[in-house]
Amino acid sequence: MVKVGIIVGSLRKNSFSKQVADNVVPLFPEGFETEFVDIGNLPLFNQDFEEDLGTPGEYTEFRNKIKELDAVLFVTPEYNRSIPGVLKNALDVGSRPYGESVWNGKPTSIISQSPGTLAGFGANHHLRQVLAFLNMPVVQQPEVYIGSVHELLDEKGKLRKDTLELLQSFVDTFVDLIKRHQS
Ligand code: FNR
C-alpha cells in the first residue's frame, strides 16, 4: 500500500482547506491510502531543542510519521501572502537535525485555497520555494489554486463537479509522480 500523508495548513475547525482535502481523499486509486498528519501539536521550533533543551516527544513522533510516508500532499490557505506559520513550523521541524530531514526526496504536491479571488497564489509559490530547498519533487502541472472556495463547496462540504474534475487530473498526475519515484 502506498501511503500519502495530507498536511493541512490550517488548524481551524471548519477550515476550507480541510474540507477541500476531504474531497481529495476519495480521488486516489486502489493501492493508495491517505492519512491526515497533525501539525497543531508541534511546539514552536527552537534550535536549542537540538542542544541543551532536548528533542520534544511531539517532534520525534512527527518525524517518524513523515518517514513512514511515501508522499505528502499539502492543502493550505494563504496568510498575509505566504504560508501560515503553523505550516512553516512543521516544515522546519521535519527538516532538522541538519542532514536528517525527513522530507528529503519525497514526492509532493500543493493545493492552495482562499475565499478570495487570488486563490492563495502567494502561499502556493512560497511553499514551492521551501519544497525545492527540501529536495522534494513537486507536481508542476496542473497547478491547483482554488479561489472563492466558499462558493464551490455545498452545505455538506462537497466541491462542485468541475472542481472535482480538476482535482482528479491533479491526483492522477501526483500518483504518476509517486509511481515513477518508486520504480
Ligand atoms: C487571511 N486570509 C487571507 N486570504 C488570502 O487570500 N490572502 C491572504 O494573504 C490572507 N491573509 C490572512 C491572514 C490571516 C492571519 C488570516 C487569519 C486570514 C483569509 C483566509 O484565506 C481565510 O481565513 C481562510 O478561510 C483560511 O483558510 P481555512 O482556515 O478556511 O482553511
PDB file of C-alpha atoms and ligand atoms in Angstrom:
ATOM      1  CA  MET A   1       0.000   0.000   0.000  1.00  0.00           C
ATOM      2  CA  VAL A   2       1.355   3.435  -0.959  1.00  0.00           C
ATOM      3  CA  LYS A   3       0.989   5.891   1.913  1.00  0.00           C
ATOM      4  CA  VAL A   4       0.173   9.532   1.210  1.00  0.00           C
ATOM      5  CA  GLY A   5       0.201  11.957   4.124  1.00  0.00           C
ATOM      6  CA  ILE A   6      -2.025  15.006   3.933  1.00  0.00           C
ATOM      7  CA  ILE A   7      -0.891  18.121   5.769  1.00  0.00           C
ATOM      8  CA  VAL A   8      -3.444  20.897   6.142  1.00  0.00           C
ATOM      9  CA  GLY A   9      -2.055  24.384   6.724  1.00  0.00           C
ATOM     10  CA  SER A  10      -4.972  25.493   8.910  1.00  0.00           C
ATOM     11  CA  LEU A  11      -5.967  24.420  12.411  1.00  0.00           C
ATOM     12  CA  ARG A  12      -9.445  25.989  12.152  1.00  0.00           C
ATOM     13  CA  LYS A  13     -12.309  23.621  12.999  1.00  0.00           C
ATOM     14  CA  ASN A  14     -14.320  24.456   9.865  1.00  0.00           C
ATOM     15  CA  SER A  15     -11.267  25.017   7.700  1.00  0.00           C
ATOM     16  CA  PHE A  16     -11.942  25.300   3.962  1.00  0.00           C
ATOM     17  CA  SER A  17      -8.527  23.714   3.388  1.00  0.00           C
ATOM     18  CA  LYS A  18      -9.589  20.655   5.389  1.00  0.00           C
ATOM     19  CA  GLN A  19     -12.891  20.488   3.503  1.00  0.00           C
ATOM     20  CA  VAL A  20     -11.017  20.594   0.180  1.00  0.00           C
ATOM     21  CA  ALA A  21      -8.627  17.909   1.448  1.00  0.00           C
ATOM     22  CA  ASP A  22     -11.607  15.705   2.411  1.00  0.00           C
ATOM     23  CA  ASN A  23     -12.800  15.944  -1.204  1.00  0.00           C
ATOM     24  CA  VAL A  24      -9.385  14.845  -2.489  1.00  0.00           C
ATOM     25  CA  VAL A  25      -9.143  11.668  -0.361  1.00  0.00           C
ATOM     26  CA  PRO A  26     -11.540   9.528  -2.478  1.00  0.00           C
ATOM     27  CA  LEU A  27      -9.795  10.557  -5.711  1.00  0.00           C
ATOM     28  CA  PHE A  28      -6.765   8.358  -5.007  1.00  0.00           C
ATOM     29  CA  PRO A  29      -6.816   4.962  -6.759  1.00  0.00           C
ATOM     30  CA  GLU A  30      -6.774   1.490  -5.225  1.00  0.00           C
ATOM     31  CA  GLY A  31      -3.436   0.666  -3.645  1.00  0.00           C
ATOM     32  CA  PHE A  32      -3.089   4.164  -2.171  1.00  0.00           C
ATOM     33  CA  GLU A  33      -4.058   5.138   1.358  1.00  0.00           C
ATOM     34  CA  THR A  34      -4.239   8.658   2.744  1.00  0.00           C
ATOM     35  CA  GLU A  35      -3.700   9.853   6.278  1.00  0.00           C
ATOM     36  CA  PHE A  36      -4.049  13.332   7.794  1.00  0.00           C
ATOM     37  CA  VAL A  37      -0.917  14.306   9.706  1.00  0.00           C
ATOM     38  CA  ASP A  38      -1.494  16.652  12.636  1.00  0.00           C
ATOM     39  CA  ILE A  39       0.819  19.671  12.874  1.00  0.00           C
ATOM     40  CA  GLY A  40      -1.094  21.647  15.510  1.00  0.00           C
ATOM     41  CA  ASN A  41       0.595  19.976  18.476  1.00  0.00           C
ATOM     42  CA  LEU A  42       4.193  20.794  17.464  1.00  0.00           C
ATOM     43  CA  PRO A  43       5.942  23.231  19.812  1.00  0.00           C
ATOM     44  CA  LEU A  44       7.377  26.293  18.046  1.00  0.00           C
ATOM     45  CA  PHE A  45      10.760  25.387  16.650  1.00  0.00           C
ATOM     46  CA  ASN A  46      13.732  26.396  18.749  1.00  0.00           C
ATOM     47  CA  GLN A  47      17.210  25.338  17.706  1.00  0.00           C
ATOM     48  CA  ASP A  48      18.057  24.819  21.382  1.00  0.00           C
ATOM     49  CA  PHE A  49      15.918  21.661  21.121  1.00  0.00           C
ATOM     50  CA  GLU A  50      18.925  20.258  19.241  1.00  0.00           C
ATOM     51  CA  GLU A  51      21.209  21.128  22.142  1.00  0.00           C
ATOM     52  CA  ASP A  52      20.518  21.512  25.847  1.00  0.00           C
ATOM     53  CA  LEU A  53      16.696  21.544  25.710  1.00  0.00           C
ATOM     54  CA  GLY A  54      16.478  18.080  24.146  1.00  0.00           C
ATOM     55  CA  THR A  55      14.019  16.869  21.497  1.00  0.00           C
ATOM     56  CA  PRO A  56      10.285  17.252  22.273  1.00  0.00           C
ATOM     57  CA  GLY A  57       8.375  13.973  22.031  1.00  0.00           C
ATOM     58  CA  GLU A  58       5.953  15.570  19.546  1.00  0.00           C
ATOM     59  CA  TYR A  59       8.895  16.229  17.188  1.00  0.00           C
ATOM     60  CA  THR A  60      10.048  12.617  17.306  1.00  0.00           C
ATOM     61  CA  GLU A  61       6.526  11.333  16.707  1.00  0.00           C
ATOM     62  CA  PHE A  62       6.000  13.731  13.797  1.00  0.00           C
ATOM     63  CA  ARG A  63       9.349  12.943  12.166  1.00  0.00           C
ATOM     64  CA  ASN A  64       8.716   9.193  12.465  1.00  0.00           C
ATOM     65  CA  LYS A  65       5.262   9.622  10.942  1.00  0.00           C
ATOM     66  CA  ILE A  66       6.649  11.522   7.930  1.00  0.00           C
ATOM     67  CA  LYS A  67       9.423   8.933   7.466  1.00  0.00           C
ATOM     68  CA  GLU A  68       6.760   6.207   7.065  1.00  0.00           C
ATOM     69  CA  LEU A  69       5.055   8.071   4.211  1.00  0.00           C
ATOM     70  CA  ASP A  70       5.722   7.597   0.512  1.00  0.00           C
ATOM     71  CA  ALA A  71       4.454  11.064  -0.429  1.00  0.00           C
ATOM     72  CA  VAL A  72       2.956  14.221   1.039  1.00  0.00           C
ATOM     73  CA  LEU A  73       0.080  16.426  -0.137  1.00  0.00           C
ATOM     74  CA  PHE A  74      -0.146  19.978   1.238  1.00  0.00           C
ATOM     75  CA  VAL A  75      -3.509  21.761   1.277  1.00  0.00           C
ATOM     76  CA  THR A  76      -3.115  25.273   2.568  1.00  0.00           C
ATOM     77  CA  PRO A  77      -4.669  28.683   2.931  1.00  0.00           C
ATOM     78  CA  GLU A  78      -2.698  31.898   2.468  1.00  0.00           C
ATOM     79  CA  TYR A  79      -1.856  34.125   5.429  1.00  0.00           C
ATOM     80  CA  ASN A  80      -0.567  37.584   4.509  1.00  0.00           C
ATOM     81  CA  ARG A  81       0.504  36.419   1.051  1.00  0.00           C
ATOM     82  CA  SER A  82       2.511  33.478   2.405  1.00  0.00           C
ATOM     83  CA  ILE A  83       2.052  30.148   4.146  1.00  0.00           C
ATOM     84  CA  PRO A  84       0.616  30.048   7.672  1.00  0.00           C
ATOM     85  CA  GLY A  85       3.224  29.961  10.450  1.00  0.00           C
ATOM     86  CA  VAL A  86       1.939  26.614  11.687  1.00  0.00           C
ATOM     87  CA  LEU A  87       2.819  25.038   8.344  1.00  0.00           C
ATOM     88  CA  LYS A  88       6.271  26.649   8.177  1.00  0.00           C
ATOM     89  CA  ASN A  89       6.888  25.411  11.719  1.00  0.00           C
ATOM     90  CA  ALA A  90       6.067  21.825  10.685  1.00  0.00           C
ATOM     91  CA  LEU A  91       8.351  22.085   7.641  1.00  0.00           C
ATOM     92  CA  ASP A  92      11.176  23.398   9.829  1.00  0.00           C
ATOM     93  CA  VAL A  93      10.661  20.671  12.450  1.00  0.00           C
ATOM     94  CA  GLY A  94      10.832  17.922   9.802  1.00  0.00           C
ATOM     95  CA  SER A  95      13.945  19.445   8.238  1.00  0.00           C
ATOM     96  CA  ARG A  96      16.157  19.062  11.318  1.00  0.00           C
ATOM     97  CA  PRO A  97      18.579  17.894  12.738  1.00  0.00           C
ATOM     98  CA  TYR A  98      20.822  19.089   9.920  1.00  0.00           C
ATOM     99  CA  GLY A  99      21.359  16.337   7.355  1.00  0.00           C
ATOM    100  CA  GLU A 100      18.469  14.211   8.675  1.00  0.00           C
ATOM    101  CA  SER A 101      15.494  15.906   7.023  1.00  0.00           C
ATOM    102  CA  VAL A 102      12.511  13.573   6.812  1.00  0.00           C
ATOM    103  CA  TRP A 103      11.262  15.434   3.717  1.00  0.00           C
ATOM    104  CA  ASN A 104      14.278  14.617   1.558  1.00  0.00           C
ATOM    105  CA  GLY A 105      13.269  13.145  -1.809  1.00  0.00           C
ATOM    106  CA  LYS A 106       9.583  12.590  -1.009  1.00  0.00           C
ATOM    107  CA  PRO A 107       7.213  13.353  -3.891  1.00  0.00           C
ATOM    108  CA  THR A 108       4.767  16.082  -3.015  1.00  0.00           C
ATOM    109  CA  SER A 109       2.013  18.310  -4.359  1.00  0.00           C
ATOM    110  CA  ILE A 110       0.277  21.533  -3.380  1.00  0.00           C
ATOM    111  CA  ILE A 111      -3.293  22.792  -3.304  1.00  0.00           C
ATOM    112  CA  SER A 112      -3.887  26.377  -2.190  1.00  0.00           C
ATOM    113  CA  GLN A 113      -7.299  27.799  -1.474  1.00  0.00           C
ATOM    114  CA  SER A 114      -8.866  31.075  -0.458  1.00  0.00           C
ATOM    115  CA  PRO A 115     -12.299  32.633  -0.157  1.00  0.00           C
ATOM    116  CA  GLY A 116     -10.679  35.483  -2.119  1.00  0.00           C
ATOM    117  CA  THR A 117     -10.039  35.531  -5.838  1.00  0.00           C
ATOM    118  CA  LEU A 118      -6.222  35.243  -5.759  1.00  0.00           C
ATOM    119  CA  ALA A 119      -6.677  31.659  -4.538  1.00  0.00           C
ATOM    120  CA  GLY A 120      -3.627  31.524  -2.304  1.00  0.00           C
ATOM    121  CA  PHE A 121      -1.175  32.052  -5.175  1.00  0.00           C
ATOM    122  CA  GLY A 122       1.374  33.646  -2.822  1.00  0.00           C
ATOM    123  CA  ALA A 123       1.196  30.772  -0.329  1.00  0.00           C
ATOM    124  CA  ASN A 124       1.361  28.201  -3.118  1.00  0.00           C
ATOM    125  CA  HIS A 125       4.572  29.665  -4.520  1.00  0.00           C
ATOM    126  CA  HIS A 126       6.241  30.354  -1.191  1.00  0.00           C
ATOM    127  CA  LEU A 127       5.577  26.704  -0.364  1.00  0.00           C
ATOM    128  CA  ARG A 128       7.142  25.665  -3.706  1.00  0.00           C
ATOM    129  CA  GLN A 129      10.254  27.629  -2.772  1.00  0.00           C
ATOM    130  CA  VAL A 130      10.583  25.755   0.538  1.00  0.00           C
ATOM    131  CA  LEU A 131       9.890  22.342  -1.034  1.00  0.00           C
ATOM    132  CA  ALA A 132      12.556  22.980  -3.699  1.00  0.00           C
ATOM    133  CA  PHE A 133      15.138  23.526  -0.960  1.00  0.00           C
ATOM    134  CA  LEU A 134      13.903  20.424   0.894  1.00  0.00           C
ATOM    135  CA  ASN A 135      14.609  18.408  -2.279  1.00  0.00           C
ATOM    136  CA  MET A 136      11.010  17.289  -2.792  1.00  0.00           C
ATOM    137  CA  PRO A 137       9.842  16.613  -6.362  1.00  0.00           C
ATOM    138  CA  VAL A 138       6.631  18.640  -6.740  1.00  0.00           C
ATOM    139  CA  VAL A 139       3.738  18.232  -9.176  1.00  0.00           C
ATOM    140  CA  GLN A 140       4.156  21.201 -11.523  1.00  0.00           C
ATOM    141  CA  GLN A 141       1.048  20.860 -13.676  1.00  0.00           C
ATOM    142  CA  PRO A 142      -1.802  21.105 -13.171  1.00  0.00           C
ATOM    143  CA  GLU A 143      -1.299  23.840 -10.597  1.00  0.00           C
ATOM    144  CA  VAL A 144      -4.250  23.962  -8.227  1.00  0.00           C
ATOM    145  CA  TYR A 145      -5.398  27.339  -6.943  1.00  0.00           C
ATOM    146  CA  ILE A 146      -8.943  27.238  -5.585  1.00  0.00           C
ATOM    147  CA  GLY A 147     -10.369  30.752  -5.379  1.00  0.00           C
ATOM    148  CA  SER A 148     -13.779  31.776  -3.975  1.00  0.00           C
ATOM    149  CA  VAL A 149     -13.719  28.413  -2.227  1.00  0.00           C
ATOM    150  CA  HIS A 150     -16.849  29.093  -0.176  1.00  0.00           C
ATOM    151  CA  GLU A 151     -18.845  29.317  -3.418  1.00  0.00           C
ATOM    152  CA  LEU A 152     -17.544  25.958  -4.657  1.00  0.00           C
ATOM    153  CA  LEU A 153     -18.464  23.945  -1.564  1.00  0.00           C
ATOM    154  CA  ASP A 154     -22.050  22.929  -0.896  1.00  0.00           C
ATOM    155  CA  GLU A 155     -23.640  22.751   2.562  1.00  0.00           C
ATOM    156  CA  LYS A 156     -22.285  19.207   3.005  1.00  0.00           C
ATOM    157  CA  GLY A 157     -18.736  20.311   2.188  1.00  0.00           C
ATOM    158  CA  LYS A 158     -18.751  18.707  -1.264  1.00  0.00           C
ATOM    159  CA  LEU A 159     -16.943  20.509  -4.086  1.00  0.00           C
ATOM    160  CA  ARG A 160     -18.548  21.302  -7.441  1.00  0.00           C
ATOM    161  CA  LYS A 161     -18.185  18.738 -10.230  1.00  0.00           C
ATOM    162  CA  ASP A 162     -15.839  20.835 -12.404  1.00  0.00           C
ATOM    163  CA  THR A 163     -13.533  21.488  -9.440  1.00  0.00           C
ATOM    164  CA  LEU A 164     -13.502  17.768  -8.645  1.00  0.00           C
ATOM    165  CA  GLU A 165     -12.561  17.035 -12.271  1.00  0.00           C
ATOM    166  CA  LEU A 166      -9.571  19.368 -11.989  1.00  0.00           C
ATOM    167  CA  LEU A 167      -8.613  17.740  -8.700  1.00  0.00           C
ATOM    168  CA  GLN A 168      -8.887  14.276 -10.263  1.00  0.00           C
ATOM    169  CA  SER A 169      -6.420  15.175 -13.006  1.00  0.00           C
ATOM    170  CA  PHE A 170      -4.152  16.702 -10.336  1.00  0.00           C
ATOM    171  CA  VAL A 171      -4.297  13.496  -8.235  1.00  0.00           C
ATOM    172  CA  ASP A 172      -3.670  11.338 -11.343  1.00  0.00           C
ATOM    173  CA  THR A 173      -0.512  13.351 -12.076  1.00  0.00           C
ATOM    174  CA  PHE A 174       0.577  13.101  -8.438  1.00  0.00           C
ATOM    175  CA  VAL A 175       0.047   9.313  -8.499  1.00  0.00           C
ATOM    176  CA  ASP A 176       2.204   9.101 -11.676  1.00  0.00           C
ATOM    177  CA  LEU A 177       4.950  11.111  -9.968  1.00  0.00           C
ATOM    178  CA  ILE A 178       4.852   8.839  -6.904  1.00  0.00           C
ATOM    179  CA  LYS A 179       4.953   5.675  -9.051  1.00  0.00           C
ATOM    180  CA  ARG A 180       7.845   6.986 -11.157  1.00  0.00           C
ATOM    181  CA  HIS A 181       9.664   7.784  -7.968  1.00  0.00           C
ATOM    182  CA  GLN A 182       9.181   4.260  -6.625  1.00  0.00           C
ATOM    183  CA  SER A 183      10.318   2.423  -9.749  1.00  0.00           C
TER     184      SER A 183
HETATM  185  C1  FNR B   1      -6.085  35.532   5.998  1.00  0.00           C
HETATM  186  N1  FNR B   1      -6.754  35.378   4.790  1.00  0.00           N
HETATM  187  C2  FNR B   1      -6.086  35.624   3.605  1.00  0.00           C
HETATM  188  N2  FNR B   1      -6.637  35.271   2.384  1.00  0.00           N
HETATM  189  C3  FNR B   1      -5.947  35.469   1.233  1.00  0.00           C
HETATM  190  O1  FNR B   1      -6.436  35.124   0.168  1.00  0.00           O
HETATM  191  N3  FNR B   1      -4.710  36.040   1.261  1.00  0.00           N
HETATM  192  C4  FNR B   1      -4.109  36.433   2.396  1.00  0.00           C
HETATM  193  O2  FNR B   1      -2.986  36.915   2.357  1.00  0.00           O
HETATM  194  C5  FNR B   1      -4.812  36.244   3.621  1.00  0.00           C
HETATM  195  N4  FNR B   1      -4.252  36.576   4.817  1.00  0.00           N
HETATM  196  C6  FNR B   1      -4.811  36.148   6.002  1.00  0.00           C
HETATM  197  C7  FNR B   1      -4.100  36.298   7.198  1.00  0.00           C
HETATM  198  C8  FNR B   1      -4.630  35.785   8.365  1.00  0.00           C
HETATM  199  C9  FNR B   1      -3.840  35.904   9.633  1.00  0.00           C
HETATM  200  C10 FNR B   1      -5.896  35.150   8.369  1.00  0.00           C
HETATM  201  C11 FNR B   1      -6.466  34.571   9.646  1.00  0.00           C
HETATM  202  C12 FNR B   1      -6.605  35.036   7.205  1.00  0.00           C
HETATM  203  C13 FNR B   1      -8.108  34.815   4.759  1.00  0.00           C
HETATM  204  C14 FNR B   1      -8.052  33.297   4.652  1.00  0.00           C
HETATM  205  O3  FNR B   1      -7.925  32.940   3.301  1.00  0.00           O
HETATM  206  C15 FNR B   1      -9.334  32.698   5.231  1.00  0.00           C
HETATM  207  O4  FNR B   1      -9.402  32.988   6.629  1.00  0.00           O
HETATM  208  C16 FNR B   1      -9.422  31.194   5.000  1.00  0.00           C
HETATM  209  O5  FNR B   1     -10.698  30.754   5.424  1.00  0.00           O
HETATM  210  C17 FNR B   1      -8.341  30.449   5.757  1.00  0.00           C
HETATM  211  O6  FNR B   1      -8.336  29.083   5.367  1.00  0.00           O
HETATM  212  P1  FNR B   1      -9.054  27.953   6.228  1.00  0.00           P
HETATM  213  O7  FNR B   1      -8.743  28.190   7.683  1.00  0.00           O
HETATM  214  O8  FNR B   1     -10.534  28.102   5.960  1.00  0.00           O
HETATM  215  O9  FNR B   1      -8.511  26.670   5.706  1.00  0.00           O
END
